[in-house]
mmCIF file of C-alpha atoms (C1' of nucleotides) in Angstrom:
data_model
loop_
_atom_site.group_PDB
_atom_site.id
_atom_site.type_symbol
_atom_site.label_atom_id
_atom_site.label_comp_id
_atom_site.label_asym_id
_atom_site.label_seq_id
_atom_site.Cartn_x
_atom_site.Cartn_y
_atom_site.Cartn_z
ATOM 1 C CA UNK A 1 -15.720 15.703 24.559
ATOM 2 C CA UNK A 2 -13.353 14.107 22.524
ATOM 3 C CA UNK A 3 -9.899 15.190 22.943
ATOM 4 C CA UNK A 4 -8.340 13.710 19.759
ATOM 5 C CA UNK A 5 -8.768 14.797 16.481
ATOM 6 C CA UNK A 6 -10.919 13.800 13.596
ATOM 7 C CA UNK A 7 -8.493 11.657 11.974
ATOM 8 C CA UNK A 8 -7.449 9.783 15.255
ATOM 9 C CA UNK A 9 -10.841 9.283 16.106
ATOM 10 C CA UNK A 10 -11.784 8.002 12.920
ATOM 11 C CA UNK A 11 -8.891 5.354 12.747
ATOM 12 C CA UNK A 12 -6.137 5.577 10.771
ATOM 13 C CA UNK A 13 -8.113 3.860 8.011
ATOM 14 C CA UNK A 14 -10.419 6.200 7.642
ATOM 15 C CA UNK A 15 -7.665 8.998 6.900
ATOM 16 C CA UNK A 16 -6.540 6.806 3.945
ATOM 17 C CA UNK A 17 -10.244 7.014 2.718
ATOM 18 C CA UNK A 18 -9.721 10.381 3.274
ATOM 19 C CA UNK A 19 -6.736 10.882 1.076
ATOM 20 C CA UNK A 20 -7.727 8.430 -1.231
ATOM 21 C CA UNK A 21 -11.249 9.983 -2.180
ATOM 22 C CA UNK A 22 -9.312 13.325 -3.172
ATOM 23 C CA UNK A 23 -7.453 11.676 -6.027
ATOM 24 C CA UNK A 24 -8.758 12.744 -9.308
ATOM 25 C CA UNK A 25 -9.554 10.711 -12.370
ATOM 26 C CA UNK A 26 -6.950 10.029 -14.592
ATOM 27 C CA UNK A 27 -4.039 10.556 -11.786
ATOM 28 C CA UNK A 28 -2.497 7.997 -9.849
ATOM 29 C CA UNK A 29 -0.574 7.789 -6.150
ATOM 30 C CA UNK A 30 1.628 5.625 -4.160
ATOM 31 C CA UNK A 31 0.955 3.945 -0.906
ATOM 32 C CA UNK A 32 3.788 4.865 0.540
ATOM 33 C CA UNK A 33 3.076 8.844 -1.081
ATOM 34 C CA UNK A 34 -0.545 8.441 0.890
ATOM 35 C CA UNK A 35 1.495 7.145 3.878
ATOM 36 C CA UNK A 36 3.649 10.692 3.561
ATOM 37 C CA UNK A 37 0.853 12.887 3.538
ATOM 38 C CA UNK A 38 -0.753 10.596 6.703
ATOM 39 C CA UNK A 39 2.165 11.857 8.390
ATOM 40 C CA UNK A 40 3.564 8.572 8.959
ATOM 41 C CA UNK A 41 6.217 8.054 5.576
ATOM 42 C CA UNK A 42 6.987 4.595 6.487
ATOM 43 C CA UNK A 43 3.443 3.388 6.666
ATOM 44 C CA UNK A 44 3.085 1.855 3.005
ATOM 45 C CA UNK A 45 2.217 -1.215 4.222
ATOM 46 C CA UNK A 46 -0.538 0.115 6.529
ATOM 47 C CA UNK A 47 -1.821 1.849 3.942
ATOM 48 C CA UNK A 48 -2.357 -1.066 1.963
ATOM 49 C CA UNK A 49 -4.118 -2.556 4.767
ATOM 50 C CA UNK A 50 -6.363 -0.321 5.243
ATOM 51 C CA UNK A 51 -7.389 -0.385 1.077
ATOM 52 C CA UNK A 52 -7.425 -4.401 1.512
ATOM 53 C CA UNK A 53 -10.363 -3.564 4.721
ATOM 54 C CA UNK A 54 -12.276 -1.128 2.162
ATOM 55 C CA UNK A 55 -15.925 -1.602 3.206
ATOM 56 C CA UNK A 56 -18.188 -2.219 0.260
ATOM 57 C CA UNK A 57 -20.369 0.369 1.514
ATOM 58 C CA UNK A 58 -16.994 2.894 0.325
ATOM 59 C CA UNK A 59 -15.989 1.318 -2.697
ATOM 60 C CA UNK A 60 -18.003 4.092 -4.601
ATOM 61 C CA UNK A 61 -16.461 6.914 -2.937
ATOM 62 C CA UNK A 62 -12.973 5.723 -2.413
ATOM 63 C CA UNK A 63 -10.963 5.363 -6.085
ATOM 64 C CA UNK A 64 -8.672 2.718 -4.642
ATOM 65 C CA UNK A 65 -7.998 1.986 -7.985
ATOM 66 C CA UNK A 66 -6.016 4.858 -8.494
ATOM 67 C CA UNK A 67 -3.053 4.117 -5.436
ATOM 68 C CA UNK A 68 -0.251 1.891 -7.090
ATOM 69 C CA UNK A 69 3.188 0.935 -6.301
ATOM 70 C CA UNK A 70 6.446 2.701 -6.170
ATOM 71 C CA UNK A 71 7.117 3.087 -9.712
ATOM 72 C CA UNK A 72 3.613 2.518 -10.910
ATOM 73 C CA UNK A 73 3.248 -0.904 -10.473
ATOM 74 C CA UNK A 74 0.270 -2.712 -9.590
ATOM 75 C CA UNK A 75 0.129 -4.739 -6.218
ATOM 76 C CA UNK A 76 -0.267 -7.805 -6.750
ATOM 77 C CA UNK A 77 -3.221 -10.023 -4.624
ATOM 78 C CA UNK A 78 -5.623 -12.811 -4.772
ATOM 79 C CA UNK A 79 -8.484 -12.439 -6.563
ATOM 80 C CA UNK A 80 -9.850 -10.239 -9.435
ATOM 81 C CA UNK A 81 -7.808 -6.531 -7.703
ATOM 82 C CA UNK A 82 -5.287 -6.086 -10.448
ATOM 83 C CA UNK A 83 -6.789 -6.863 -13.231
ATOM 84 C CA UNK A 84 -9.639 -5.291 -12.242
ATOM 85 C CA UNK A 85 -7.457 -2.239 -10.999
ATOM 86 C CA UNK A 86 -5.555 -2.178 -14.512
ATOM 87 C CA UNK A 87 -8.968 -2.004 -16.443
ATOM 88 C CA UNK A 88 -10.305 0.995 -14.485
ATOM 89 C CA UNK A 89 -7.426 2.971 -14.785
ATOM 90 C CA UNK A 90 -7.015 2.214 -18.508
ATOM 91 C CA UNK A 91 -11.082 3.582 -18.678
ATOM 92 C CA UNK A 92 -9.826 6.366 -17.325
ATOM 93 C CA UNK A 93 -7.360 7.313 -19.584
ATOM 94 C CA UNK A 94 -4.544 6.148 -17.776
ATOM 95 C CA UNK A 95 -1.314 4.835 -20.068
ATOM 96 C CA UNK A 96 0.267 1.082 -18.957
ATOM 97 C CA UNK A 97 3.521 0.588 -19.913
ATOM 98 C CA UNK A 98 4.077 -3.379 -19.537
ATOM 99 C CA UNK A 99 1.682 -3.329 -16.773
ATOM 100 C CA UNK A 100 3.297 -0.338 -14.997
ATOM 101 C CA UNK A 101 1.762 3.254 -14.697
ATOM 102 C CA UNK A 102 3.666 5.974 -16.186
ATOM 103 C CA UNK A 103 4.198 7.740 -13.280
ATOM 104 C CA UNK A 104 5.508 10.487 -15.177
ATOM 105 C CA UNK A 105 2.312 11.371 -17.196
ATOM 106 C CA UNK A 106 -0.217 10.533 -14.414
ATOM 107 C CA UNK A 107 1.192 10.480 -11.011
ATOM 108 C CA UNK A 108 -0.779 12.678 -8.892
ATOM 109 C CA UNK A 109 1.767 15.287 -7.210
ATOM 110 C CA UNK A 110 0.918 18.164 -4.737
ATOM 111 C "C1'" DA B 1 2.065 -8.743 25.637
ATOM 112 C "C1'" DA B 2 4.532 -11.445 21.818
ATOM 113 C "C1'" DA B 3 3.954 -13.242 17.254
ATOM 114 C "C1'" DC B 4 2.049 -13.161 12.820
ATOM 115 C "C1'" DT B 5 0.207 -11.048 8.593
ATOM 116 C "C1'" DG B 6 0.223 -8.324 4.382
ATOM 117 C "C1'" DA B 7 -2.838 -4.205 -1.897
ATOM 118 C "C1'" DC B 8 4.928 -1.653 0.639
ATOM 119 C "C1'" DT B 9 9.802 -0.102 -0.372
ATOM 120 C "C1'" DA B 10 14.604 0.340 -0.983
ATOM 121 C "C1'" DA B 11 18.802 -1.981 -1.145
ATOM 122 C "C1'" DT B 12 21.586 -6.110 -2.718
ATOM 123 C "C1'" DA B 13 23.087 -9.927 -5.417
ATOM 124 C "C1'" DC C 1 15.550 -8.026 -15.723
ATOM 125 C "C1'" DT C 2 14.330 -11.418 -11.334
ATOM 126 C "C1'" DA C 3 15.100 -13.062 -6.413
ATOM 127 C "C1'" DT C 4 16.183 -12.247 -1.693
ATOM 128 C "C1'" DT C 5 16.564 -9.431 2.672
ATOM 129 C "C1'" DA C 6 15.498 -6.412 5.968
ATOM 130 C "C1'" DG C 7 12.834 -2.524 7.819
ATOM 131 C "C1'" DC C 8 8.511 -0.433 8.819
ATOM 132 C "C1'" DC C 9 3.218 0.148 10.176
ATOM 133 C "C1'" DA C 10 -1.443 -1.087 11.904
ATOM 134 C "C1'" DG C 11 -4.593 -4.645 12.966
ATOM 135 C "C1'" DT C 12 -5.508 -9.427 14.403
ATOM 136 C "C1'" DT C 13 -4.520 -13.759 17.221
#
DNA sequence: AAACTGACTAATA
DNA sequence: CTATTAGCCAGTT
């Protein structure tokens, strides 16, 4: 039997995927707001680690577009992310103020 | 087991 | 406003 819970066993990447998936269109959170709810409220970083491994095979089910920055600001990366990242959210109705989320219109709070 | 890495954050200057 | 610093977390070398 397995003596440690679901989200243990399933890595802590797969709570993130977790928390992730449960973020409505239109709303935004933090990584470090994810990290919070994880339990662990310094693990911000982690959390972006574990969006950076998102399988493919997830990318449908996991909005990873909608987890910003403190302050609503888009990480920044290689590649196509944040522009990409910036699009979708604007699709969805979400305002950018000089590239920043308003948090206070759209950040997704329990 | 120690060192390094990075989709973070808050504090300083 | 931008730049720098230090702290923190999980996974990889």
């Amino acid at each position: 039997m397995n003596a440690t819970p679901p989200d243990a066993a399933e890595g802590f990447f797969a709570a993130v995927y977790a928390a992730v998936r449960r973020v409505p269109a239109g709303r935004v959170v933090t990584y470090g707001s994810v990290a919070r709810l994880l339990g662990v409220p310094r693990g911000a970083r982690a959390v972006g680690w574990a969006l950076r491994a998102l399988p493919r095979r997830l990318e449908r089910d996991v909005p990873w577009h909608r987890v910003v920055g403190a302050g609503g600001r888009i990480a920044a990366r290689p590649g196509p992310g944040p522009g990409l990242q910036a699009r979708r959210l604007r699709a969805e109705g979400v305002r950018l103020r000089a590239g920043r989320v308003d948090m206070r219109a759209h950040e997704l709070r329990p």
